[in-house]
Amino acid sequence: MPSNADSPLDLLWKEYGFGFRDFDDLTLARWMAQTLGQFGGKIWRLSHPLLGAYRLAAQLAYERQTWFKRLASPPPAYPESPCCRAPMLPLLTRDVRDAGLICQHCNETLLNFDEIPEPVRRDLEAWAAAYAPVHAVAHWDDAQQKSAGDYDRAFEQAAKDAERLLAQAGGQLARALIEFYPAVIWEDQDECLEVRPEDVTP
Ligand SMILES: [Zn+2]
């Protein structure tokens, strides 16, 4: 979900979220537990509509503290998250080196980077190190843009590189992570480089 609270996209997601407001606590808990069952053992794009729906439900459940009330049992494959005690559902993002894997229930760090097991941590480290300078192109200041000569071309090249790196995240890296977690979500876009989910094919 977008982080800028005033953006039109955020308002749209807020509107989508109204669909869940009529769910009572028990209905919400059961819907989430059942949907976690569908997620189990699989790799999911962040842009997947089912995941978008789940994230809206998760936000509401977090506000209502639904998981504390233990109204429905999540599938046994999901351990309790250390951050907010919701079932463990990690998201891999390009910020994995600094932020670790992100919780889909509270949006905080679910697991610190150094808690990710080897050897996948080493692969993630190399991947994040390759991604950082590519992503940085979107945020070059005027001087950096000028020194590049043709900034449009540099931007386009960076977007292409990001597509390739994101495909690697959704492919090889997510497959390595699913060995350790009940389900894995990967961020399949780079909004700063204008890379959309449909541009990324693992
Ligand atoms: Zn959490």
PDB file of C-alpha atoms and ligand atoms in Angstrom:
ATOM      1  CA  MET A   1       0.000   0.000   0.000  1.00  0.00           C
ATOM      2  CA  PRO A   2       1.255   3.508  -0.665  1.00  0.00           C
ATOM      3  CA  SER A   3       2.930   5.343   2.171  1.00  0.00           C
ATOM      4  CA  ASN A   4       1.973   8.875   1.200  1.00  0.00           C
ATOM      5  CA  ALA A   5      -1.265   9.401   3.118  1.00  0.00           C
ATOM      6  CA  ASP A   6      -2.497  12.167   0.833  1.00  0.00           C
ATOM      7  CA  SER A   7      -1.887  10.525  -2.517  1.00  0.00           C
ATOM      8  CA  PRO A   8      -4.867   9.752  -4.781  1.00  0.00           C
ATOM      9  CA  LEU A   9      -3.745   6.114  -4.806  1.00  0.00           C
ATOM     10  CA  ASP A  10      -3.911   5.983  -1.024  1.00  0.00           C
ATOM     11  CA  LEU A  11      -7.418   7.417  -1.081  1.00  0.00           C
ATOM     12  CA  LEU A  12      -8.395   4.757  -3.589  1.00  0.00           C
ATOM     13  CA  TRP A  13      -7.031   2.003  -1.327  1.00  0.00           C
ATOM     14  CA  LYS A  14      -8.927   3.540   1.576  1.00  0.00           C
ATOM     15  CA  GLU A  15     -12.083   3.292  -0.502  1.00  0.00           C
ATOM     16  CA  TYR A  16     -11.314  -0.354  -1.356  1.00  0.00           C
ATOM     17  CA  GLY A  17     -10.833  -1.013   2.342  1.00  0.00           C
ATOM     18  CA  PHE A  18     -14.415   0.019   3.140  1.00  0.00           C
ATOM     19  CA  GLY A  19     -15.465  -3.385   1.779  1.00  0.00           C
ATOM     20  CA  PHE A  20     -13.964  -4.996   4.884  1.00  0.00           C
ATOM     21  CA  ARG A  21     -15.381  -2.547   7.434  1.00  0.00           C
ATOM     22  CA  ASP A  22     -18.682  -4.440   7.526  1.00  0.00           C
ATOM     23  CA  PHE A  23     -16.915  -7.670   8.520  1.00  0.00           C
ATOM     24  CA  ASP A  24     -17.316  -8.363  12.231  1.00  0.00           C
ATOM     25  CA  ASP A  25     -14.221  -9.573  14.097  1.00  0.00           C
ATOM     26  CA  LEU A  26     -15.051 -13.250  13.722  1.00  0.00           C
ATOM     27  CA  THR A  27     -15.778 -12.992   9.992  1.00  0.00           C
ATOM     28  CA  LEU A  28     -12.573 -11.033   9.458  1.00  0.00           C
ATOM     29  CA  ALA A  29     -10.488 -13.546  11.434  1.00  0.00           C
ATOM     30  CA  ARG A  30     -11.972 -16.501   9.563  1.00  0.00           C
ATOM     31  CA  TRP A  31     -11.529 -14.868   6.158  1.00  0.00           C
ATOM     32  CA  MET A  32      -7.875 -14.142   6.942  1.00  0.00           C
ATOM     33  CA  ALA A  33      -7.183 -17.615   8.321  1.00  0.00           C
ATOM     34  CA  GLN A  34      -8.732 -19.206   5.249  1.00  0.00           C
ATOM     35  CA  THR A  35      -6.845 -16.903   2.880  1.00  0.00           C
ATOM     36  CA  LEU A  36      -3.564 -17.665   4.644  1.00  0.00           C
ATOM     37  CA  GLY A  37      -4.336 -21.284   3.820  1.00  0.00           C
ATOM     38  CA  GLN A  38      -4.437 -20.329   0.136  1.00  0.00           C
ATOM     39  CA  PHE A  39      -1.135 -18.449   0.432  1.00  0.00           C
ATOM     40  CA  GLY A  40       0.656 -21.337   2.129  1.00  0.00           C
ATOM     41  CA  GLY A  41       3.703 -22.863   0.462  1.00  0.00           C
ATOM     42  CA  LYS A  42       3.590 -20.396  -2.421  1.00  0.00           C
ATOM     43  CA  ILE A  43       5.346 -17.292  -3.714  1.00  0.00           C
ATOM     44  CA  TRP A  44       3.157 -14.251  -4.321  1.00  0.00           C
ATOM     45  CA  ARG A  45       3.600 -10.994  -6.163  1.00  0.00           C
ATOM     46  CA  LEU A  46       2.832  -7.948  -4.054  1.00  0.00           C
ATOM     47  CA  SER A  47       0.585  -6.806  -6.909  1.00  0.00           C
ATOM     48  CA  HIS A  48      -1.581  -9.941  -6.796  1.00  0.00           C
ATOM     49  CA  PRO A  49      -5.231  -8.905  -6.215  1.00  0.00           C
ATOM     50  CA  LEU A  50      -5.762 -11.530  -3.519  1.00  0.00           C
ATOM     51  CA  LEU A  51      -2.777 -10.198  -1.652  1.00  0.00           C
ATOM     52  CA  GLY A  52      -4.001  -6.621  -2.060  1.00  0.00           C
ATOM     53  CA  ALA A  53      -7.299  -7.683  -0.509  1.00  0.00           C
ATOM     54  CA  TYR A  54      -5.498  -9.511   2.269  1.00  0.00           C
ATOM     55  CA  ARG A  55      -3.383  -6.456   3.080  1.00  0.00           C
ATOM     56  CA  LEU A  56      -6.524  -4.354   3.464  1.00  0.00           C
ATOM     57  CA  ALA A  57      -7.985  -6.956   5.811  1.00  0.00           C
ATOM     58  CA  ALA A  58      -4.676  -7.165   7.677  1.00  0.00           C
ATOM     59  CA  GLN A  59      -4.621  -3.421   8.238  1.00  0.00           C
ATOM     60  CA  LEU A  60      -8.117  -3.530   9.708  1.00  0.00           C
ATOM     61  CA  ALA A  61      -7.260  -6.593  11.800  1.00  0.00           C
ATOM     62  CA  TYR A  62      -4.232  -4.758  13.146  1.00  0.00           C
ATOM     63  CA  GLU A  63      -6.372  -1.763  14.153  1.00  0.00           C
ATOM     64  CA  ARG A  64      -8.890  -4.054  15.854  1.00  0.00           C
ATOM     65  CA  GLN A  65      -6.194  -6.304  17.359  1.00  0.00           C
ATOM     66  CA  THR A  66      -7.993  -9.250  15.828  1.00  0.00           C
ATOM     67  CA  TRP A  67      -5.107 -11.723  16.219  1.00  0.00           C
ATOM     68  CA  PHE A  68      -4.964 -11.094  19.965  1.00  0.00           C
ATOM     69  CA  LYS A  69      -8.562 -12.207  20.285  1.00  0.00           C
ATOM     70  CA  ARG A  70      -7.783 -15.654  18.872  1.00  0.00           C
ATOM     71  CA  LEU A  71     -11.119 -15.950  17.086  1.00  0.00           C
ATOM     72  CA  ALA A  72      -9.801 -18.193  14.322  1.00  0.00           C
ATOM     73  CA  SER A  73      -6.672 -20.318  14.134  1.00  0.00           C
ATOM     74  CA  PRO A  74      -4.281 -19.580  11.297  1.00  0.00           C
ATOM     75  CA  PRO A  75      -2.949 -22.657   9.466  1.00  0.00           C
ATOM     76  CA  PRO A  76      -0.342 -24.391  11.665  1.00  0.00           C
ATOM     77  CA  ALA A  77       2.462 -23.686   9.165  1.00  0.00           C
ATOM     78  CA  TYR A  78       2.398 -20.014  10.200  1.00  0.00           C
ATOM     79  CA  PRO A  79       4.373 -19.198  13.347  1.00  0.00           C
ATOM     80  CA  GLU A  80       3.542 -16.105  15.378  1.00  0.00           C
ATOM     81  CA  SER A  81       5.378 -12.957  14.254  1.00  0.00           C
ATOM     82  CA  PRO A  82       7.680 -11.327  16.800  1.00  0.00           C
ATOM     83  CA  CYS A  83       6.572  -7.827  15.715  1.00  0.00           C
ATOM     84  CA  CYS A  84       2.784  -7.963  16.207  1.00  0.00           C
ATOM     85  CA  ARG A  85       1.988 -11.635  16.952  1.00  0.00           C
ATOM     86  CA  ALA A  86       0.050 -12.047  13.701  1.00  0.00           C
ATOM     87  CA  PRO A  87       0.902 -15.085  11.521  1.00  0.00           C
ATOM     88  CA  MET A  88       4.291 -14.779   9.843  1.00  0.00           C
ATOM     89  CA  LEU A  89       3.898 -13.447   6.305  1.00  0.00           C
ATOM     90  CA  PRO A  90       7.150 -11.873   5.046  1.00  0.00           C
ATOM     91  CA  LEU A  91       7.581  -9.410   2.189  1.00  0.00           C
ATOM     92  CA  LEU A  92      10.882  -9.105   0.311  1.00  0.00           C
ATOM     93  CA  THR A  93      11.646  -5.551  -0.828  1.00  0.00           C
ATOM     94  CA  ARG A  94      14.663  -3.783  -2.311  1.00  0.00           C
ATOM     95  CA  ASP A  95      15.313  -2.377   1.205  1.00  0.00           C
ATOM     96  CA  VAL A  96      15.924  -5.839   2.649  1.00  0.00           C
ATOM     97  CA  ARG A  97      19.481  -4.957   3.693  1.00  0.00           C
ATOM     98  CA  ASP A  98      18.312  -2.113   5.977  1.00  0.00           C
ATOM     99  CA  ALA A  99      14.729  -3.073   6.796  1.00  0.00           C
ATOM    100  CA  GLY A 100      14.844  -6.874   6.735  1.00  0.00           C
ATOM    101  CA  LEU A 101      11.710  -8.760   5.711  1.00  0.00           C
ATOM    102  CA  ILE A 102       8.511  -6.760   6.214  1.00  0.00           C
ATOM    103  CA  CYS A 103       5.417  -7.923   8.100  1.00  0.00           C
ATOM    104  CA  GLN A 104       2.201  -7.776   6.059  1.00  0.00           C
ATOM    105  CA  HIS A 105       0.150  -7.200   9.193  1.00  0.00           C
ATOM    106  CA  CYS A 106       1.863  -4.270  10.909  1.00  0.00           C
ATOM    107  CA  ASN A 107       4.229  -3.094   8.112  1.00  0.00           C
ATOM    108  CA  GLU A 108       7.177  -3.181  10.512  1.00  0.00           C
ATOM    109  CA  THR A 109      10.296  -5.321  10.295  1.00  0.00           C
ATOM    110  CA  LEU A 110       9.280  -8.948  10.709  1.00  0.00           C
ATOM    111  CA  LEU A 111      12.805 -10.320  10.636  1.00  0.00           C
ATOM    112  CA  ASN A 112      16.021  -8.344  10.713  1.00  0.00           C
ATOM    113  CA  PHE A 113      18.390  -8.912   7.846  1.00  0.00           C
ATOM    114  CA  ASP A 114      20.848 -10.856  10.006  1.00  0.00           C
ATOM    115  CA  GLU A 115      18.057 -13.211  11.107  1.00  0.00           C
ATOM    116  CA  ILE A 116      17.617 -14.463   7.535  1.00  0.00           C
ATOM    117  CA  PRO A 117      19.373 -17.812   7.245  1.00  0.00           C
ATOM    118  CA  GLU A 118      22.480 -18.403   5.169  1.00  0.00           C
ATOM    119  CA  PRO A 119      23.112 -18.959   2.320  1.00  0.00           C
ATOM    120  CA  VAL A 120      20.067 -17.008   1.125  1.00  0.00           C
ATOM    121  CA  ARG A 121      21.181 -13.998   3.191  1.00  0.00           C
ATOM    122  CA  ARG A 122      24.418 -13.824   1.226  1.00  0.00           C
ATOM    123  CA  ASP A 123      22.488 -13.911  -2.058  1.00  0.00           C
ATOM    124  CA  LEU A 124      20.145 -11.199  -0.801  1.00  0.00           C
ATOM    125  CA  GLU A 125      23.101  -9.063   0.231  1.00  0.00           C
ATOM    126  CA  ALA A 126      24.628  -9.279  -3.249  1.00  0.00           C
ATOM    127  CA  TRP A 127      21.248  -8.618  -4.849  1.00  0.00           C
ATOM    128  CA  ALA A 128      20.511  -5.568  -2.666  1.00  0.00           C
ATOM    129  CA  ALA A 129      24.008  -4.217  -3.325  1.00  0.00           C
ATOM    130  CA  ALA A 130      23.392  -4.506  -7.073  1.00  0.00           C
ATOM    131  CA  TYR A 131      19.945  -2.920  -6.784  1.00  0.00           C
ATOM    132  CA  ALA A 132      20.932   0.144  -4.727  1.00  0.00           C
ATOM    133  CA  PRO A 133      22.943   2.015  -7.413  1.00  0.00           C
ATOM    134  CA  VAL A 134      20.309   1.123 -10.032  1.00  0.00           C
ATOM    135  CA  HIS A 135      17.483   2.522  -7.917  1.00  0.00           C
ATOM    136  CA  ALA A 136      19.570   5.591  -7.043  1.00  0.00           C
ATOM    137  CA  VAL A 137      19.442   6.735 -10.669  1.00  0.00           C
ATOM    138  CA  ALA A 138      15.792   7.727 -10.097  1.00  0.00           C
ATOM    139  CA  HIS A 139      16.946  10.103  -7.349  1.00  0.00           C
ATOM    140  CA  TRP A 140      19.987  11.672  -8.978  1.00  0.00           C
ATOM    141  CA  ASP A 141      20.277  15.406  -8.358  1.00  0.00           C
ATOM    142  CA  ASP A 142      20.778  17.956 -11.149  1.00  0.00           C
ATOM    143  CA  ALA A 143      24.559  17.704 -11.066  1.00  0.00           C
ATOM    144  CA  GLN A 144      24.499  13.915 -11.323  1.00  0.00           C
ATOM    145  CA  GLN A 145      21.952  14.062 -14.126  1.00  0.00           C
ATOM    146  CA  LYS A 146      24.107  16.566 -16.031  1.00  0.00           C
ATOM    147  CA  SER A 147      27.262  14.528 -15.631  1.00  0.00           C
ATOM    148  CA  ALA A 148      25.465  11.512 -17.074  1.00  0.00           C
ATOM    149  CA  GLY A 149      25.013  13.389 -20.353  1.00  0.00           C
ATOM    150  CA  ASP A 150      21.790  11.771 -21.531  1.00  0.00           C
ATOM    151  CA  TYR A 151      19.751  11.321 -18.358  1.00  0.00           C
ATOM    152  CA  ASP A 152      16.725   9.876 -20.120  1.00  0.00           C
ATOM    153  CA  ARG A 153      18.876   7.116 -21.467  1.00  0.00           C
ATOM    154  CA  ALA A 154      20.486   6.462 -18.078  1.00  0.00           C
ATOM    155  CA  PHE A 155      17.001   6.329 -16.508  1.00  0.00           C
ATOM    156  CA  GLU A 156      15.760   3.911 -19.129  1.00  0.00           C
ATOM    157  CA  GLN A 157      18.779   1.681 -18.661  1.00  0.00           C
ATOM    158  CA  ALA A 158      18.247   1.727 -14.873  1.00  0.00           C
ATOM    159  CA  ALA A 159      14.596   0.743 -15.352  1.00  0.00           C
ATOM    160  CA  LYS A 160      15.699  -2.179 -17.527  1.00  0.00           C
ATOM    161  CA  ASP A 161      18.239  -3.273 -14.917  1.00  0.00           C
ATOM    162  CA  ALA A 162      15.572  -3.005 -12.208  1.00  0.00           C
ATOM    163  CA  GLU A 163      13.231  -5.232 -14.219  1.00  0.00           C
ATOM    164  CA  ARG A 164      15.929  -7.873 -14.402  1.00  0.00           C
ATOM    165  CA  LEU A 165      16.791  -7.601 -10.692  1.00  0.00           C
ATOM    166  CA  LEU A 166      13.143  -7.729  -9.624  1.00  0.00           C
ATOM    167  CA  ALA A 167      12.658 -10.813 -11.765  1.00  0.00           C
ATOM    168  CA  GLN A 168      15.549 -12.349  -9.880  1.00  0.00           C
ATOM    169  CA  ALA A 169      13.842 -11.476  -6.567  1.00  0.00           C
ATOM    170  CA  GLY A 170      10.608 -13.137  -7.633  1.00  0.00           C
ATOM    171  CA  GLY A 171      12.457 -16.125  -9.052  1.00  0.00           C
ATOM    172  CA  GLN A 172      15.628 -17.412  -7.495  1.00  0.00           C
ATOM    173  CA  LEU A 173      15.533 -15.394  -4.238  1.00  0.00           C
ATOM    174  CA  ALA A 174      11.878 -16.001  -3.403  1.00  0.00           C
ATOM    175  CA  ARG A 175      12.359 -19.708  -4.142  1.00  0.00           C
ATOM    176  CA  ALA A 176      15.238 -19.777  -1.670  1.00  0.00           C
ATOM    177  CA  LEU A 177      13.169 -17.969   0.999  1.00  0.00           C
ATOM    178  CA  ILE A 178      10.137 -20.249   0.680  1.00  0.00           C
ATOM    179  CA  GLU A 179      12.294 -23.041   2.117  1.00  0.00           C
ATOM    180  CA  PHE A 180      12.195 -21.189   5.433  1.00  0.00           C
ATOM    181  CA  TYR A 181       8.847 -19.377   5.610  1.00  0.00           C
ATOM    182  CA  PRO A 182       5.211 -20.460   5.214  1.00  0.00           C
ATOM    183  CA  ALA A 183       4.670 -18.128   2.224  1.00  0.00           C
ATOM    184  CA  VAL A 184       6.750 -15.425   0.558  1.00  0.00           C
ATOM    185  CA  ILE A 185       5.715 -12.149  -1.030  1.00  0.00           C
ATOM    186  CA  TRP A 186       8.007 -10.116  -3.235  1.00  0.00           C
ATOM    187  CA  GLU A 187       7.719  -6.497  -4.318  1.00  0.00           C
ATOM    188  CA  ASP A 188       7.259  -6.681  -8.095  1.00  0.00           C
ATOM    189  CA  GLN A 189       7.565  -3.021  -8.984  1.00  0.00           C
ATOM    190  CA  ASP A 190       9.783   0.035  -8.634  1.00  0.00           C
ATOM    191  CA  GLU A 191       7.613   3.123  -8.633  1.00  0.00           C
ATOM    192  CA  CYS A 192      10.583   5.532  -8.686  1.00  0.00           C
ATOM    193  CA  LEU A 193      11.949   3.952 -11.872  1.00  0.00           C
ATOM    194  CA  GLU A 194       8.430   3.531 -13.300  1.00  0.00           C
ATOM    195  CA  VAL A 195       8.771  -0.242 -13.433  1.00  0.00           C
ATOM    196  CA  ARG A 196       5.301  -1.799 -13.220  1.00  0.00           C
ATOM    197  CA  PRO A 197       4.428  -5.358 -12.180  1.00  0.00           C
ATOM    198  CA  GLU A 198       3.632  -6.274 -15.782  1.00  0.00           C
ATOM    199  CA  ASP A 199       7.189  -5.282 -16.788  1.00  0.00           C
ATOM    200  CA  VAL A 200       8.669  -7.911 -14.469  1.00  0.00           C
ATOM    201  CA  THR A 201       8.634 -11.563 -15.470  1.00  0.00           C
ATOM    202  CA  PRO A 202      10.625 -13.950 -13.291  1.00  0.00           C
TER     203      PRO A 202
HETATM  204 ZN    ZN B   1       3.888  -7.502  12.411  1.00  0.00          ZN
END
